[in-house]
mmCIF file of C-alpha atoms in Angstrom:
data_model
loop_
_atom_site.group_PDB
_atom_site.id
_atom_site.type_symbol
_atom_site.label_atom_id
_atom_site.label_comp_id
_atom_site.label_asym_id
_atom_site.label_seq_id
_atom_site.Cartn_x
_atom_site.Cartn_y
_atom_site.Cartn_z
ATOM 1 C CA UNK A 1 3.893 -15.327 9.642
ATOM 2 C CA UNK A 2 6.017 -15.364 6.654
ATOM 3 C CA UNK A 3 3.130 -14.962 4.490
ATOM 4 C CA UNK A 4 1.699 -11.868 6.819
ATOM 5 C CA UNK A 5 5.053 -10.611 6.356
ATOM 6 C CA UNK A 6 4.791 -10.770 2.347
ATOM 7 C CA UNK A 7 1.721 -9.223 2.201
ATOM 8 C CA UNK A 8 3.245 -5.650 3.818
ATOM 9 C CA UNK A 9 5.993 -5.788 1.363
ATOM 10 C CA UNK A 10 3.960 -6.663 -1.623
ATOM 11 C CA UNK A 11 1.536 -3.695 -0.207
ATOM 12 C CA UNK A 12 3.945 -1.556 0.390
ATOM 13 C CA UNK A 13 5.164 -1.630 -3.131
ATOM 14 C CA UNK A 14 2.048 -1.815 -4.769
ATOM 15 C CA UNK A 15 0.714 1.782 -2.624
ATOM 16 C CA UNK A 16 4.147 3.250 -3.807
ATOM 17 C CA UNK A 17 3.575 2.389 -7.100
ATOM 18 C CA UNK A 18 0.225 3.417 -7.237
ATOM 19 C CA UNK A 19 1.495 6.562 -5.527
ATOM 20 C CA UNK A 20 4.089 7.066 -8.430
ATOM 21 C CA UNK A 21 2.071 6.219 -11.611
ATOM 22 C CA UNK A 22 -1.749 7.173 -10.931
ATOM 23 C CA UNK A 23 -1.308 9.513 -7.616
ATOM 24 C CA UNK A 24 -2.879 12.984 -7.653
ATOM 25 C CA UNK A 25 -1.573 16.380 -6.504
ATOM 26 C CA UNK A 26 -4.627 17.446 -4.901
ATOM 27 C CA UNK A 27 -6.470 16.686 -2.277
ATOM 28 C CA UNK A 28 -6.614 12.849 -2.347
ATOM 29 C CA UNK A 29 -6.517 11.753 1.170
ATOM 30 C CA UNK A 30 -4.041 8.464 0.123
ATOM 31 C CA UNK A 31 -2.864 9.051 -3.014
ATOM 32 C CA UNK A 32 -1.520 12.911 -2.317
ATOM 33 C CA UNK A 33 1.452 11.132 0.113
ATOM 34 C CA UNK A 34 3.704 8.477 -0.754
ATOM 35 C CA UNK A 35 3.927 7.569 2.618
ATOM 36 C CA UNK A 36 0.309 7.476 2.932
ATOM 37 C CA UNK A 37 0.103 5.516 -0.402
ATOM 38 C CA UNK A 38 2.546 3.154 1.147
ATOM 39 C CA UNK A 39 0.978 2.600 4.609
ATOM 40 C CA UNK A 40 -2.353 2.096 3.020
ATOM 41 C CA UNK A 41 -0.984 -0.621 0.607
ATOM 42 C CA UNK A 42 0.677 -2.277 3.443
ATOM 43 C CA UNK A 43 -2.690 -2.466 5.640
ATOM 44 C CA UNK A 44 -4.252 -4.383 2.655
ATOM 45 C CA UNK A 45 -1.627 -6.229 1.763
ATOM 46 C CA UNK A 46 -1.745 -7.596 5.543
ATOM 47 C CA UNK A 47 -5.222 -8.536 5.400
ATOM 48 C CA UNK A 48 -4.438 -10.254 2.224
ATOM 49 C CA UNK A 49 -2.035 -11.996 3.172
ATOM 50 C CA UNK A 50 -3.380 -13.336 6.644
ATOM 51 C CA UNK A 51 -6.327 -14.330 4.569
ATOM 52 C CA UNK A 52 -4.827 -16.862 2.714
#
């Protein structure tokens, strides 16, 4: 659980940062919204981590 729970964090950040330093203005369907960007990263970052 704790491990799940790392993941979204981790995810989180890493779709907010990904937002913040290579996002576009356009019409990129994740990278356009940070909270997009952020969700996104934090779906991954769950896999990830219940992967492992």
């Amino acid at each position: 659980m704790m491990k799940i729970a790392l993941g979204i964090v981790i995810g989180g950040l890493a779709g907010y940062l990904y937002y913040y330093f290579i996002g576009c203005d356009g019409t990129c369907p994740i990278s356009s919204n940070p909270w997009r960007s952020i969700l996104y990263g934090s779906v991954v970052g769950t896999l990830l981590g219940s992967t492992f």
